[in-house]
Coordinates of N, CA, C and O in Angstrom, one line a residue:
M1 N -54.1 86.5 -116.8 CA -52.6 86.6 -116.8 C -52.3 87.9 -117.4 O -53.0 88.5 -118.3
N2 N -51.1 88.4 -117.0 CA -50.7 89.7 -117.5 C -50.2 89.6 -118.9 O -49.3 88.9 -119.2
P3 N -50.8 90.4 -119.8 CA -50.3 90.4 -121.2 C -48.9 90.9 -121.4 O -48.4 90.8 -122.5
K4 N -48.3 91.5 -120.4 CA -46.9 92.0 -120.5 C -45.9 90.8 -120.6 O -44.8 91.0 -121.0
F5 N -46.3 89.6 -120.1 CA -45.4 88.5 -120.1 C -45.4 87.9 -121.5 O -46.4 87.9 -122.2
P6 N -44.2 87.5 -121.9 CA -44.1 86.8 -123.3 C -45.0 85.6 -123.3 O -45.3 85.0 -122.3
S7 N -45.5 85.2 -124.5 CA -46.4 84.1 -124.6 C -45.9 82.8 -124.0 O -46.6 82.0 -123.5
V8 N -44.6 82.6 -124.2 CA -44.0 81.3 -123.6 C -44.1 81.3 -122.1 O -44.5 80.3 -121.5
T9 N -43.9 82.5 -121.5 CA -44.0 82.6 -120.0 C -45.4 82.3 -119.6 O -45.7 81.6 -118.7
R10 N -46.4 82.9 -120.4 CA -47.8 82.7 -120.1 C -48.2 81.2 -120.2 O -48.9 80.7 -119.4
F11 N -47.6 80.6 -121.2 CA -47.9 79.2 -121.4 C -47.5 78.4 -120.1 O -48.2 77.5 -119.6
F12 N -46.2 78.6 -119.7 CA -45.7 77.8 -118.6 C -46.4 78.2 -117.3 O -46.6 77.3 -116.4
I13 N -46.9 79.4 -117.1 CA -47.7 79.7 -116.0 C -49.0 79.0 -116.0 O -49.4 78.4 -115.0
A14 N -49.6 78.9 -117.2 CA -50.9 78.2 -117.4 C -50.7 76.7 -117.1 O -51.5 76.1 -116.4
L15 N -49.6 76.1 -117.6 CA -49.3 74.7 -117.3 C -49.1 74.5 -115.8 O -49.6 73.5 -115.3
A16 N -48.4 75.3 -115.2 CA -48.2 75.2 -113.7 C -49.5 75.3 -113.0 O -49.8 74.5 -112.1
L17 N -50.4 76.2 -113.4 CA -51.7 76.3 -112.8 C -52.5 75.0 -113.0 O -53.2 74.5 -112.1
L18 N -52.4 74.5 -114.2 CA -53.1 73.3 -114.6 C -52.7 72.1 -113.7 O -53.5 71.4 -113.2
L19 N -51.4 72.0 -113.5 CA -50.9 70.9 -112.7 C -51.3 71.0 -111.2 O -51.3 70.0 -110.5
N20 N -51.5 72.2 -110.8 CA -51.9 72.4 -109.4 C -53.4 72.5 -109.1 O -53.8 72.8 -108.0
T21 N -54.2 72.3 -110.2 CA -55.7 72.4 -110.0 C -56.4 71.1 -109.7 O -57.6 71.0 -109.6
G22 N -55.6 70.0 -109.6 CA -56.3 68.7 -109.4 C -56.6 67.9 -110.6 O -57.1 66.8 -110.6
V23 N -56.3 68.5 -111.8 CA -56.5 67.8 -113.0 C -55.7 66.6 -113.1 O -56.1 65.6 -113.7
A24 N -54.6 66.5 -112.4 CA -53.7 65.4 -112.4 C -54.4 64.1 -111.8 O -53.9 63.0 -112.0
S25 N -55.6 64.3 -111.2 CA -56.3 63.1 -110.7 C -57.2 62.5 -111.7 O -57.8 61.5 -111.4
L26 N -57.3 63.0 -112.9 CA -58.1 62.4 -114.0 C -57.6 61.1 -114.5 O -56.4 60.8 -114.4
R27 N -58.5 60.3 -115.0 CA -58.1 59.0 -115.5 C -57.5 59.2 -116.9 O -57.8 60.2 -117.5
A28 N -56.8 58.2 -117.4 CA -56.2 58.3 -118.7 C -57.2 58.6 -119.9 O -56.9 59.3 -120.8
E29 N -58.4 58.0 -119.8 CA -59.3 58.2 -120.9 C -60.0 59.6 -120.9 O -60.7 59.9 -121.8
D30 N -59.8 60.3 -119.8 CA -60.4 61.7 -119.8 C -59.3 62.6 -120.4 O -58.2 62.6 -120.1
H31 N -59.9 63.5 -121.3 CA -59.0 64.4 -122.0 C -59.5 65.8 -121.8 O -60.3 66.3 -122.6
E32 N -59.1 66.4 -120.7 CA -59.5 67.8 -120.4 C -58.8 68.7 -121.3 O -57.6 68.6 -121.7
V33 N -59.6 69.7 -121.8 CA -59.0 70.8 -122.7 C -59.0 72.0 -121.8 O -60.0 72.4 -121.3
V34 N -57.8 72.6 -121.7 CA -57.6 73.8 -121.0 C -57.3 75.0 -121.9 O -56.3 74.9 -122.6
Y35 N -58.1 76.0 -122.0 CA -57.8 77.1 -122.9 C -56.8 78.0 -122.2 O -57.0 78.4 -121.0
L36 N -55.8 78.4 -122.9 CA -54.8 79.3 -122.4 C -55.3 80.7 -122.0 O -54.8 81.3 -121.1
W37 N -56.2 81.2 -122.8 CA -56.8 82.5 -122.6 C -58.3 82.2 -122.7 O -58.9 82.4 -123.8
P38 N -59.0 81.9 -121.6 CA -60.5 81.6 -121.7 C -61.3 82.7 -122.3 O -62.3 82.4 -123.0
K39 N -60.9 83.9 -122.2 CA -61.7 85.1 -122.8 C -61.1 85.5 -124.1 O -61.5 86.6 -124.6
G40 N -60.2 84.7 -124.7 CA -59.7 85.1 -126.0 C -58.2 85.5 -125.9 O -57.8 86.2 -125.0
A41 N -57.4 85.0 -126.8 CA -56.0 85.3 -126.9 C -55.7 86.7 -127.3 O -56.5 87.2 -128.2
P42 N -54.7 87.3 -126.8 CA -54.3 88.7 -127.2 C -54.1 88.7 -128.7 O -53.4 87.8 -129.3
G43 N -54.7 89.6 -129.4 CA -54.5 89.7 -130.9 C -55.6 89.0 -131.7 O -55.6 89.1 -132.9
S44 N -56.4 88.3 -131.0 CA -57.5 87.5 -131.7 C -58.8 88.2 -131.6 O -59.8 87.7 -132.1
E45 N -58.8 89.4 -131.1 CA -60.1 90.2 -131.0 C -60.7 90.3 -132.4 O -60.0 90.7 -133.3
G46 N -62.0 90.1 -132.5 CA -62.7 90.2 -133.8 C -62.5 89.0 -134.7 O -63.1 89.0 -135.8
K47 N -61.8 88.0 -134.4 CA -61.6 86.8 -135.2 C -62.8 85.9 -134.8 O -62.7 85.3 -133.7
T48 N -63.7 85.7 -135.7 CA -64.9 84.9 -135.4 C -65.0 83.6 -136.2 O -65.9 82.8 -135.9
E49 N -64.1 83.5 -137.2 CA -64.2 82.2 -138.0 C -63.9 81.0 -137.1 O -63.1 81.1 -136.2
S50 N -64.6 79.9 -137.4 CA -64.4 78.7 -136.7 C -63.1 78.0 -137.1 O -62.6 78.2 -138.2
E51 N -62.6 77.1 -136.2 CA -61.5 76.3 -136.6 C -61.9 75.4 -137.8 O -63.0 75.0 -137.9
L52 N -60.9 75.2 -138.7 CA -61.1 74.3 -139.8 C -60.4 73.0 -139.6 O -59.2 73.0 -139.4
V53 N -61.2 72.0 -139.4 CA -60.7 70.6 -139.2 C -60.9 69.8 -140.4 O -62.0 69.7 -141.0
Q54 N -59.8 69.3 -141.0 CA -59.9 68.4 -142.1 C -59.4 67.0 -141.8 O -58.5 66.8 -141.0
T55 N -60.2 66.0 -142.3 CA -59.9 64.6 -142.0 C -59.4 64.0 -143.2 O -60.0 64.0 -144.3
S56 N -58.2 63.3 -143.1 CA -57.6 62.6 -144.2 C -58.3 61.3 -144.5 O -59.2 60.8 -143.7
A57 N -58.0 60.6 -145.6 CA -58.6 59.3 -145.9 C -58.3 58.3 -144.8 O -59.1 57.4 -144.6
S58 N -57.2 58.5 -144.1 CA -56.8 57.5 -143.0 C -57.5 57.9 -141.7 O -57.3 57.2 -140.7
G59 N -58.3 59.0 -141.7 CA -59.0 59.4 -140.4 C -58.2 60.3 -139.5 O -58.7 60.7 -138.5
E60 N -57.0 60.7 -139.9 CA -56.3 61.7 -139.1 C -56.7 63.1 -139.5 O -57.0 63.4 -140.6
Q61 N -56.7 63.9 -138.4 CA -57.2 65.3 -138.6 C -56.0 66.3 -138.5 O -55.1 66.1 -137.8
S62 N -56.3 67.4 -139.3 CA -55.4 68.5 -139.2 C -56.3 69.7 -139.0 O -57.5 69.7 -139.3
V63 N -55.8 70.7 -138.3 CA -56.6 71.9 -137.9 C -55.9 73.2 -138.3 O -54.7 73.3 -138.2
S64 N -56.7 74.1 -138.7 CA -56.1 75.5 -139.0 C -57.1 76.5 -138.5 O -58.2 76.1 -137.9
R65 N -56.8 77.8 -138.7 CA -57.7 78.9 -138.2 C -57.9 78.8 -136.7 O -59.0 78.9 -136.2
I66 N -56.8 78.6 -136.0 CA -56.9 78.4 -134.5 C -56.8 79.8 -133.9 O -55.8 80.5 -134.0
H67 N -57.8 80.2 -133.2 CA -57.9 81.5 -132.5 C -58.0 81.3 -131.0 O -57.9 82.3 -130.2
K68 N -58.2 80.1 -130.5 CA -58.4 79.8 -129.1 C -57.3 78.7 -128.7 O -57.7 77.5 -128.7
P69 N -56.1 79.1 -128.5 CA -55.1 78.1 -128.1 C -55.4 77.3 -126.9 O -56.0 77.9 -125.9
S70 N -55.1 76.1 -126.9 CA -55.4 75.2 -125.7 C -54.4 74.1 -125.5 O -53.5 73.9 -126.3
I71 N -54.6 73.5 -124.4 CA -53.8 72.3 -124.0 C -54.7 71.1 -123.8 O -55.7 71.3 -123.0
T72 N -54.5 70.0 -124.4 CA -55.3 68.8 -124.2 C -54.5 67.9 -123.3 O -53.3 67.6 -123.6
V73 N -55.1 67.4 -122.2 CA -54.4 66.7 -121.2 C -54.6 65.2 -121.4 O -55.7 64.7 -121.5
Y74 N -53.5 64.4 -121.5 CA -53.5 63.0 -121.5 C -52.7 62.5 -120.3 O -51.4 62.6 -120.3
L75 N -53.4 61.9 -119.4 CA -52.7 61.4 -118.2 C -52.7 59.9 -118.1 O -53.7 59.3 -118.6
P76 N -51.6 59.3 -117.7 CA -51.5 57.9 -117.6 C -52.4 57.4 -116.4 O -52.8 58.1 -115.5
A77 N -52.7 56.1 -116.5 CA -53.4 55.4 -115.4 C -52.5 55.5 -114.2 O -51.3 55.5 -114.3
K78 N -53.2 55.7 -113.0 CA -52.4 55.9 -111.8 C -51.4 54.8 -111.5 O -50.2 55.1 -111.1
E79 N -51.7 53.6 -111.8 CA -50.7 52.5 -111.6 C -49.6 52.5 -112.6 O -48.6 51.8 -112.3
K80 N -49.7 53.2 -113.7 CA -48.6 53.3 -114.7 C -47.8 54.6 -114.6 O -46.7 54.7 -115.1
A81 N -48.3 55.5 -113.9 CA -47.7 56.9 -113.9 C -46.2 56.8 -113.3 O -45.9 56.3 -112.3
T82 N -45.3 57.5 -114.1 CA -43.9 57.5 -113.8 C -43.5 58.8 -113.1 O -42.4 58.9 -112.5
G83 N -44.4 59.8 -113.2 CA -44.1 61.1 -112.7 C -43.5 62.1 -113.7 O -43.3 63.2 -113.5
A84 N -43.2 61.5 -114.9 CA -42.7 62.3 -116.0 C -43.8 63.0 -116.8 O -44.9 62.5 -116.8
A85 N -43.5 64.1 -117.4 CA -44.5 64.8 -118.2 C -43.8 65.4 -119.5 O -42.6 65.7 -119.4
V86 N -44.5 65.5 -120.6 CA -44.0 66.0 -121.8 C -45.0 66.9 -122.5 O -46.2 66.7 -122.4
L87 N -44.5 68.0 -123.0 CA -45.3 68.9 -123.8 C -45.2 68.4 -125.3 O -44.1 68.4 -125.8
V88 N -46.3 68.1 -125.9 CA -46.4 67.7 -127.3 C -46.9 68.9 -128.2 O -48.0 69.4 -127.9
I89 N -46.0 69.3 -129.1 CA -46.4 70.4 -130.0 C -46.4 69.9 -131.4 O -45.4 69.8 -132.1
P90 N -47.6 69.6 -132.0 CA -47.7 69.1 -133.3 C -47.2 70.2 -134.3 O -47.4 71.4 -134.1
G91 N -46.7 69.7 -135.4 CA -46.2 70.6 -136.5 C -47.2 70.6 -137.7 O -48.3 70.0 -137.6
G92 N -46.8 71.2 -138.8 CA -47.7 71.2 -139.9 C -47.3 72.2 -140.9 O -48.1 72.6 -141.8
G93 N -46.2 72.8 -140.9 CA -45.7 73.7 -141.9 C -46.3 75.1 -141.7 O -46.4 75.8 -142.7
H94 N -46.5 75.6 -140.6 CA -47.0 77.0 -140.3 C -48.3 77.3 -140.9 O -48.7 78.5 -140.9
R95 N -49.1 76.3 -141.4 CA -50.4 76.7 -141.9 C -51.5 75.8 -141.3 O -52.7 76.2 -141.2
V96 N -51.1 74.6 -140.8 CA -52.0 73.7 -140.2 C -51.3 72.9 -139.1 O -50.1 72.9 -139.1
L97 N -52.0 72.3 -138.2 CA -51.4 71.4 -137.2 C -51.9 70.0 -137.5 O -53.1 69.8 -137.7
A98 N -50.9 69.1 -137.6 CA -51.2 67.7 -137.8 C -51.6 67.2 -136.4 O -50.9 66.4 -135.8
I99 N -52.8 67.6 -136.0 CA -53.2 67.4 -134.6 C -53.3 65.9 -134.1 O -53.0 65.6 -133.0
T100 N -53.8 65.1 -135.0 CA -53.9 63.7 -134.7 C -52.6 63.0 -134.8 O -52.1 62.4 -133.8
H101 N -52.0 63.0 -135.9 CA -50.7 62.3 -136.2 C -49.6 62.7 -135.3 O -48.9 61.9 -134.7
E102 N -49.4 64.0 -135.1 CA -48.2 64.5 -134.4 C -48.6 65.0 -133.0 O -47.7 65.5 -132.3
G103 N -49.9 64.9 -132.6 CA -50.3 65.4 -131.3 C -51.0 64.3 -130.5 O -50.4 63.7 -129.6
Y104 N -52.3 64.1 -130.8 CA -53.1 63.1 -130.0 C -52.5 61.7 -130.0 O -52.5 61.0 -128.9
N105 N -52.1 61.2 -131.1 CA -51.5 59.9 -131.2 C -50.2 59.8 -130.3 O -50.0 58.8 -129.6
V106 N -49.4 60.8 -130.4 CA -48.2 60.8 -129.6 C -48.5 60.8 -128.1 O -47.9 60.1 -127.3
A107 N -49.5 61.7 -127.8 CA -49.9 61.8 -126.4 C -50.5 60.5 -125.8 O -50.2 60.1 -124.7
K108 N -51.3 59.9 -126.6 CA -51.8 58.6 -126.2 C -50.7 57.6 -125.9 O -50.8 56.9 -124.9
W109 N -49.8 57.5 -126.9 CA -48.7 56.5 -126.7 C -47.9 56.8 -125.4 O -47.6 55.9 -124.6
L110 N -47.6 58.1 -125.2 CA -46.9 58.5 -124.0 C -47.7 58.1 -122.7 O -47.1 57.5 -121.8
S111 N -48.9 58.5 -122.7 CA -49.7 58.2 -121.5 C -49.9 56.7 -121.3 O -49.9 56.2 -120.2
D112 N -50.0 55.9 -122.4 CA -50.0 54.4 -122.3 C -48.7 53.9 -121.6 O -48.7 52.8 -121.1
H113 N -47.6 54.6 -121.8 CA -46.4 54.2 -121.2 C -46.0 55.0 -119.9 O -44.8 55.0 -119.5
G114 N -47.0 55.5 -119.3 CA -46.8 56.1 -117.9 C -46.3 57.6 -117.9 O -46.0 58.1 -116.8
I115 N -46.3 58.2 -119.0 CA -45.9 59.6 -119.1 C -47.1 60.6 -119.4 O -47.8 60.4 -120.3
A116 N -47.2 61.5 -118.5 CA -48.3 62.5 -118.7 C -47.9 63.4 -120.0 O -46.7 63.8 -120.1
A117 N -48.9 63.6 -120.8 CA -48.6 64.4 -122.1 C -49.6 65.5 -122.2 O -50.8 65.3 -121.9
F118 N -49.2 66.6 -122.7 CA -50.0 67.8 -122.8 C -49.9 68.3 -124.3 O -48.8 68.7 -124.7
V119 N -50.9 68.2 -125.0 CA -50.9 68.6 -126.5 C -51.3 70.0 -126.6 O -52.4 70.5 -126.2
L120 N -50.3 70.8 -127.2 CA -50.6 72.2 -127.4 C -51.2 72.5 -128.7 O -50.6 72.1 -129.7
K121 N -52.3 73.1 -128.7 CA -52.9 73.6 -130.0 C -52.7 75.1 -130.0 O -53.4 75.9 -129.4
N122 N -51.7 75.5 -130.8 CA -51.3 76.9 -130.8 C -51.8 77.6 -132.0 O -52.1 77.0 -133.0
R123 N -51.9 78.9 -131.9 CA -52.3 79.7 -133.1 C -51.3 79.7 -134.2 O -50.1 79.5 -133.9
L124 N -51.7 79.8 -135.4 CA -50.8 79.8 -136.5 C -50.7 81.1 -137.1 O -51.6 81.9 -137.1

């Protein structure tokens, strides 16, 4: 993708490409991860540290040091699909993403109710 486009534009282009690649035929239990910049996000050159995933006592995860932004796909079962889709963007105070609590759990609930959900793991 052209780095001259704003990151929001690049995201929606990537989402449109994702929806047109046949990924929509996956079952609900399949969670495809699509990297927004497979060769590395602009500005992340030279960043080699791994993502830091922390698990709380309740088993929920938060993630920081994100250098490879991605979208995780949660699609409803074909018989439940409503045709609606939602972008889920977990928060966490600009230092971590509450990826399980505000991301994957929300996406699972949505897909269980017939709504396709896409969890954005964005750089912080």
